[in-house]
mmCIF file of C-alpha atoms in Angstrom:
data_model
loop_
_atom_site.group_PDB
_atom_site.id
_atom_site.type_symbol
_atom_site.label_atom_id
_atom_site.label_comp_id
_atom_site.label_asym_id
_atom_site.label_seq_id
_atom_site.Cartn_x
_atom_site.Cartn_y
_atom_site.Cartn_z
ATOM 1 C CA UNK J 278 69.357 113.810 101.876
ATOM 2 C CA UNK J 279 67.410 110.827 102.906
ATOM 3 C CA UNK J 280 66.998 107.771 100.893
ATOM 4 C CA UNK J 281 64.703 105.031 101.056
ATOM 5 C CA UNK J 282 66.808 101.839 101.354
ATOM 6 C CA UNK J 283 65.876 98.112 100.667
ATOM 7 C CA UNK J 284 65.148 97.482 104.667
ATOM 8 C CA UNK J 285 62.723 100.412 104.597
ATOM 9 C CA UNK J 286 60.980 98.828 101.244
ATOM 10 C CA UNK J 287 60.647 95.477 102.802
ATOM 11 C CA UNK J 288 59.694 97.052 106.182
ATOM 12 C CA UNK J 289 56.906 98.935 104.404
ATOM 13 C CA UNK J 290 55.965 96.198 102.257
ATOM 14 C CA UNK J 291 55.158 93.556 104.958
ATOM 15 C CA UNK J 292 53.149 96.261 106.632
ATOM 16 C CA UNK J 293 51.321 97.306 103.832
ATOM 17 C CA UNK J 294 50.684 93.667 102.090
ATOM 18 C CA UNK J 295 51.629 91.128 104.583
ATOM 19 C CA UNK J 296 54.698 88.758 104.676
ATOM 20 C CA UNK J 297 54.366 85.555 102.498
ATOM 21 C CA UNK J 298 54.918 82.374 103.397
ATOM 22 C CA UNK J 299 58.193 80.759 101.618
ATOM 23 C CA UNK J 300 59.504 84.035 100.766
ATOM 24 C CA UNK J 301 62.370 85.714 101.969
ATOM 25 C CA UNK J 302 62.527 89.599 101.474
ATOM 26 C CA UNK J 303 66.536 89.801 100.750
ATOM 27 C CA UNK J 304 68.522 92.186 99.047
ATOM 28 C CA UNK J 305 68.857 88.856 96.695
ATOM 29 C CA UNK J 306 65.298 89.568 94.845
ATOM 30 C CA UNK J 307 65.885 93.627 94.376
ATOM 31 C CA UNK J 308 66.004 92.254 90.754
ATOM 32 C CA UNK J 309 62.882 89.928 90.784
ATOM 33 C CA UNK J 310 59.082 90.688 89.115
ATOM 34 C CA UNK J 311 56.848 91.658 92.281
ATOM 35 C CA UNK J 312 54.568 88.520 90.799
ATOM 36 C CA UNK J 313 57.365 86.204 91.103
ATOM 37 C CA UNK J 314 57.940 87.350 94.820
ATOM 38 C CA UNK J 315 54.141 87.379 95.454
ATOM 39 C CA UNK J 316 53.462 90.994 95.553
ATOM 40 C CA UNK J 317 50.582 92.009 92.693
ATOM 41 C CA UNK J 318 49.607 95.621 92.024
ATOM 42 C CA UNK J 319 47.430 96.104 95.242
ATOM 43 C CA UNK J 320 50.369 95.629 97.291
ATOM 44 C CA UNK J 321 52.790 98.046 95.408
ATOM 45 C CA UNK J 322 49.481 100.613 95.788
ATOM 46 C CA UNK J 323 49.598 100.295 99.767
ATOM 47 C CA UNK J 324 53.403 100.622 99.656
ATOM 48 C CA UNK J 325 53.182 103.464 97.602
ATOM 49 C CA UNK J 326 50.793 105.145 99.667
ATOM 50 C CA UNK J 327 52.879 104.169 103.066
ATOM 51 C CA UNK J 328 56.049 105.526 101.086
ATOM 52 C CA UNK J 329 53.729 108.941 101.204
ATOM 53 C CA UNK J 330 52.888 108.918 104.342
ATOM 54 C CA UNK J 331 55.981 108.120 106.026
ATOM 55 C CA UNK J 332 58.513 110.032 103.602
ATOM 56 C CA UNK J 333 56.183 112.965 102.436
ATOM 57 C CA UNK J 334 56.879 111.423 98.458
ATOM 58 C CA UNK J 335 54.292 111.517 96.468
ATOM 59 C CA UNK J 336 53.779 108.474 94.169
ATOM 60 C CA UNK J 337 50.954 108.510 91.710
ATOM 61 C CA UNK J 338 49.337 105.087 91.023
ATOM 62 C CA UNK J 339 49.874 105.472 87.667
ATOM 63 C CA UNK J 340 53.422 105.785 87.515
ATOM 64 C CA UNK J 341 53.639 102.029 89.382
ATOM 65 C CA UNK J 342 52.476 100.075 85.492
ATOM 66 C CA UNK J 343 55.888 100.046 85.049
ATOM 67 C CA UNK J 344 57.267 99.045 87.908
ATOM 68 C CA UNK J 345 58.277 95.341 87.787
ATOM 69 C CA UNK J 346 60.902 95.254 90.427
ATOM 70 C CA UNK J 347 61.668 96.309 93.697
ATOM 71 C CA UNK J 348 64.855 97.883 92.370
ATOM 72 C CA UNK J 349 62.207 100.070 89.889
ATOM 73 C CA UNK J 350 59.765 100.895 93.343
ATOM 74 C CA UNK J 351 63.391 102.055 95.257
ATOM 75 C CA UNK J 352 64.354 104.027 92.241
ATOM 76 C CA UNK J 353 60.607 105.545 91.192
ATOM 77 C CA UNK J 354 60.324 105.854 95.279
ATOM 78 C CA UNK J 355 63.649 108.226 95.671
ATOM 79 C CA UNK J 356 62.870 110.323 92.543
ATOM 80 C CA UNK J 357 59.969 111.223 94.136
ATOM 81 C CA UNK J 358 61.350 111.775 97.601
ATOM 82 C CA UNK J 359 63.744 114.601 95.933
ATOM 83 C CA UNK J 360 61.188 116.133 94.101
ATOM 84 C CA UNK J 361 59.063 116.666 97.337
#
């Protein structure tokens, strides 16, 4: 089964939203609020909707309110790549 990893969320995120300056994308902030990394809702939108296009997993924009973390977006992101 695939799985999308960290790299892959990071990957798609800098596409999506653009890297920030004076933040490093590490494994280290899998636990951190997207606001405190400088991601807002927008950004998790785009990912979402790359995470669709690349993977075939359908996230609905609704479903990302509670998603705070990018730990949350990995585990919201695989649940929907198995039910696809």
């Amino acid at each position: 089964m695939r799985e999308i990893r960290f790299a892959d969320l990071r990957r798609l995120l800098v596409e999506s939203a653009g890297e920030l300056d004076g933040v490093e994308l590490t494994e280290d902030v899998i636990d951190e609020p997207f606001d405190s990394i400088g991601y807002d809702s927008l950004a998790l939108m785009e990912t979402a909707a790359a995470v669709s296009k690349e993977y075939g997993a359908d996230i609905p924009d609704d479903s990302l309110g509670d998603v705070e973390t990018p730990r949350q977006f990995l585990e919201l992101a695989n649940a929907a790549l198995v039910a696809s």
